[in-house]
């Protein structure tokens, strides 16, 4: 009786069935969306924004190999590369936002410890840090990610770049302060 279990084989079989796997969600879906947008949209393409993850460019350094055990960071890296390549070829802008582990509500979209126990950042960890590339380490409130995404659209900043966003000790900044930090990237 062969009772060996391989995570990679299990994920691969789920991929083939088209189920919710990192490869299908972060690699194939991003490729499908961008190709469809390029081929079917008749209006000029301006910008695509991808929500990725901290660790994509550091997936061989601890602790990211653990987080990449099922290929999440590899699939996100493929999606990022595909978007950047298409942006250059088709002449539109891109922004890749890399949050840390997401915290905060809503608590009804996932079943893992963070949502089961409604884990949130304390009131002393509300400040926002942004940095180009994939150098930061930390967690990100969903509300912070939403605000940062809205601010890059409103201020039309952070084009043709990737950056990370995490929450750090300190009070929640004003939307104007967040916008200033994003414009300084």
Tab-separated table of C-alpha atoms in Angstrom:
chain	number	residue	atom	x	y	z
A	1	UNK	CA	0.000	0.000	0.000
A	2	UNK	CA	1.466	3.327	-1.064
A	3	UNK	CA	0.342	5.931	1.444
A	4	UNK	CA	2.756	8.715	0.517
A	5	UNK	CA	1.247	12.169	0.311
A	6	UNK	CA	2.703	14.934	-1.818
A	7	UNK	CA	1.398	18.474	-1.421
A	8	UNK	CA	2.600	19.321	-4.920
A	9	UNK	CA	0.775	16.331	-6.431
A	10	UNK	CA	-2.398	17.227	-4.529
A	11	UNK	CA	-2.277	20.859	-5.680
A	12	UNK	CA	-1.526	19.743	-9.225
A	13	UNK	CA	-4.573	17.482	-9.299
A	14	UNK	CA	-6.752	20.326	-7.988
A	15	UNK	CA	-5.260	22.612	-10.680
A	16	UNK	CA	-6.310	20.169	-13.371
A	17	UNK	CA	-9.870	20.222	-12.038
A	18	UNK	CA	-9.908	24.021	-12.261
A	19	UNK	CA	-10.417	24.449	-8.523
A	20	UNK	CA	-9.391	27.373	-6.315
A	21	UNK	CA	-5.616	26.862	-6.248
A	22	UNK	CA	-2.817	29.443	-6.276
A	23	UNK	CA	-1.966	28.605	-9.869
A	24	UNK	CA	-5.569	28.962	-11.057
A	25	UNK	CA	-6.307	32.120	-9.049
A	26	UNK	CA	-3.045	34.065	-9.137
A	27	UNK	CA	-1.368	32.900	-12.337
A	28	UNK	CA	-3.974	31.685	-14.825
A	29	UNK	CA	-6.754	34.077	-13.777
A	30	UNK	CA	-4.526	37.147	-13.963
A	31	UNK	CA	-3.285	36.024	-17.367
A	32	UNK	CA	-6.849	35.403	-18.566
A	33	UNK	CA	-8.104	38.763	-17.283
A	34	UNK	CA	-5.280	40.778	-18.805
A	35	UNK	CA	-5.464	38.977	-22.164
A	36	UNK	CA	-9.244	39.468	-22.242
A	37	UNK	CA	-8.912	43.130	-21.322
A	38	UNK	CA	-6.321	43.715	-24.050
A	39	UNK	CA	-8.219	41.887	-26.784
A	40	UNK	CA	-11.796	42.914	-26.021
A	41	UNK	CA	-11.632	46.449	-24.658
A	42	UNK	CA	-12.039	49.130	-27.287
A	43	UNK	CA	-11.209	52.029	-24.986
A	44	UNK	CA	-7.596	53.007	-24.298
A	45	UNK	CA	-6.149	50.974	-21.476
A	46	UNK	CA	-4.815	53.168	-18.696
A	47	UNK	CA	-3.793	51.066	-15.729
A	48	UNK	CA	-4.092	47.719	-13.986
A	49	UNK	CA	-3.670	47.301	-10.232
A	50	UNK	CA	-2.722	43.919	-8.806
A	51	UNK	CA	-2.980	43.013	-5.150
A	52	UNK	CA	-0.127	40.598	-4.604
A	53	UNK	CA	1.763	39.656	-1.441
A	54	UNK	CA	4.856	40.482	0.537
A	55	UNK	CA	7.469	37.800	-0.061
A	56	UNK	CA	6.991	37.315	-3.808
A	57	UNK	CA	10.528	38.490	-4.535
A	58	UNK	CA	11.917	36.801	-1.407
A	59	UNK	CA	10.278	33.401	-1.665
A	60	UNK	CA	13.605	31.597	-1.137
A	61	UNK	CA	14.332	33.443	2.146
A	62	UNK	CA	12.756	32.602	5.501
A	63	UNK	CA	9.906	32.683	6.397
A	64	UNK	CA	8.620	32.772	2.836
A	65	UNK	CA	9.460	29.181	1.753
A	66	UNK	CA	6.978	28.045	4.412
A	67	UNK	CA	4.339	30.461	3.139
A	68	UNK	CA	5.063	29.276	-0.409
A	69	UNK	CA	4.648	25.568	0.360
A	70	UNK	CA	1.580	25.345	-1.887
A	71	UNK	CA	2.975	27.672	-4.541
A	72	UNK	CA	1.080	30.860	-3.626
A	73	UNK	CA	4.084	33.161	-3.988
A	74	UNK	CA	5.237	31.446	-7.199
A	75	UNK	CA	1.795	31.951	-8.724
A	76	UNK	CA	1.668	35.594	-7.635
A	77	UNK	CA	5.147	36.126	-9.113
A	78	UNK	CA	3.925	34.723	-12.433
A	79	UNK	CA	0.923	37.092	-12.343
A	80	UNK	CA	3.147	40.072	-11.529
A	81	UNK	CA	5.594	39.256	-14.331
A	82	UNK	CA	2.779	38.751	-16.825
A	83	UNK	CA	1.163	42.081	-15.955
A	84	UNK	CA	4.462	43.962	-16.209
A	85	UNK	CA	5.268	42.366	-19.576
A	86	UNK	CA	1.819	43.146	-20.997
A	87	UNK	CA	1.904	46.713	-19.653
A	88	UNK	CA	5.160	47.341	-21.464
A	89	UNK	CA	3.975	45.714	-24.709
A	90	UNK	CA	0.478	47.237	-24.761
A	91	UNK	CA	1.388	50.649	-23.354
A	92	UNK	CA	-0.643	50.806	-20.169
A	93	UNK	CA	0.480	51.459	-16.602
A	94	UNK	CA	0.484	48.994	-13.744
A	95	UNK	CA	0.757	49.083	-9.973
A	96	UNK	CA	1.496	46.028	-7.871
A	97	UNK	CA	0.599	46.383	-4.202
A	98	UNK	CA	2.146	43.884	-1.801
A	99	UNK	CA	0.356	43.750	1.550
A	100	UNK	CA	1.482	41.594	4.446
A	101	UNK	CA	-0.836	39.030	6.016
A	102	UNK	CA	-4.284	40.578	6.020
A	103	UNK	CA	-5.987	41.359	9.311
A	104	UNK	CA	-9.291	42.889	10.247
A	105	UNK	CA	-12.845	42.426	9.099
A	106	UNK	CA	-14.919	41.359	7.375
A	107	UNK	CA	-14.629	38.048	9.141
A	108	UNK	CA	-16.958	36.012	6.947
A	109	UNK	CA	-14.799	35.409	3.895
A	110	UNK	CA	-12.302	32.800	5.082
A	111	UNK	CA	-11.913	30.026	7.587
A	112	UNK	CA	-8.514	30.316	9.167
A	113	UNK	CA	-7.392	31.402	12.638
A	114	UNK	CA	-7.434	35.114	11.821
A	115	UNK	CA	-11.106	35.096	10.915
A	116	UNK	CA	-12.269	32.377	13.274
A	117	UNK	CA	-10.981	34.377	16.231
A	118	UNK	CA	-11.507	37.770	14.586
A	119	UNK	CA	-7.889	38.724	15.060
A	120	UNK	CA	-7.226	42.379	14.501
A	121	UNK	CA	-4.420	44.823	15.035
A	122	UNK	CA	-4.534	46.689	18.297
A	123	UNK	CA	-5.153	50.419	18.359
A	124	UNK	CA	-1.420	51.030	18.775
A	125	UNK	CA	-0.637	49.401	15.383
A	126	UNK	CA	-2.531	51.582	12.934
A	127	UNK	CA	0.171	53.637	11.205
A	128	UNK	CA	0.958	52.871	7.566
A	129	UNK	CA	4.391	52.164	6.127
A	130	UNK	CA	4.989	51.859	2.389
A	131	UNK	CA	8.187	50.924	0.592
A	132	UNK	CA	9.167	50.239	-2.990
A	133	UNK	CA	9.789	46.664	-3.996
A	134	UNK	CA	9.466	43.790	-1.560
A	135	UNK	CA	11.512	44.852	1.458
A	136	UNK	CA	8.936	45.312	4.236
A	137	UNK	CA	7.799	42.662	6.678
A	138	UNK	CA	4.613	42.765	8.697
A	139	UNK	CA	0.843	42.566	8.611
A	140	UNK	CA	-1.696	44.773	6.863
A	141	UNK	CA	-5.197	45.722	7.896
A	142	UNK	CA	-7.771	45.197	5.158
A	143	UNK	CA	-8.978	48.746	5.757
A	144	UNK	CA	-5.432	50.026	5.164
A	145	UNK	CA	-5.147	48.083	1.917
A	146	UNK	CA	-8.484	49.503	0.768
A	147	UNK	CA	-7.408	53.061	1.640
A	148	UNK	CA	-4.041	52.698	-0.106
A	149	UNK	CA	-5.706	51.297	-3.230
A	150	UNK	CA	-8.233	54.154	-3.272
A	151	UNK	CA	-5.512	56.751	-2.730
A	152	UNK	CA	-3.320	55.571	-5.618
A	153	UNK	CA	-6.362	55.833	-7.880
A	154	UNK	CA	-7.456	59.213	-6.547
A	155	UNK	CA	-3.983	60.776	-6.615
A	156	UNK	CA	-2.960	58.927	-9.785
A	157	UNK	CA	0.345	57.959	-8.197
A	158	UNK	CA	2.551	54.882	-7.823
A	159	UNK	CA	2.363	54.098	-11.523
A	160	UNK	CA	4.637	51.506	-13.124
A	161	UNK	CA	5.961	50.214	-9.850
A	162	UNK	CA	5.509	47.669	-7.138
A	163	UNK	CA	5.482	48.442	-3.453
A	164	UNK	CA	4.710	46.887	-0.095
A	165	UNK	CA	2.351	48.181	2.578
A	166	UNK	CA	2.210	47.194	6.254
A	167	UNK	CA	0.776	48.555	9.450
A	168	UNK	CA	3.247	49.606	12.141
A	169	UNK	CA	3.062	51.035	15.649
A	170	UNK	CA	1.406	54.418	15.709
A	171	UNK	CA	-1.909	56.110	15.152
A	172	UNK	CA	-3.887	55.784	11.954
A	173	UNK	CA	-2.697	58.439	9.507
A	174	UNK	CA	-5.045	60.806	7.735
A	175	UNK	CA	-5.926	60.041	4.111
A	176	UNK	CA	-3.793	63.049	3.147
A	177	UNK	CA	-0.788	61.603	4.985
A	178	UNK	CA	-1.254	58.253	3.240
A	179	UNK	CA	-1.457	60.033	-0.101
A	180	UNK	CA	1.762	61.957	0.624
A	181	UNK	CA	3.600	58.722	1.428
A	182	UNK	CA	2.348	57.110	-1.780
A	183	UNK	CA	3.345	60.108	-3.880
A	184	UNK	CA	6.836	59.970	-2.366
A	185	UNK	CA	7.432	56.389	-3.567
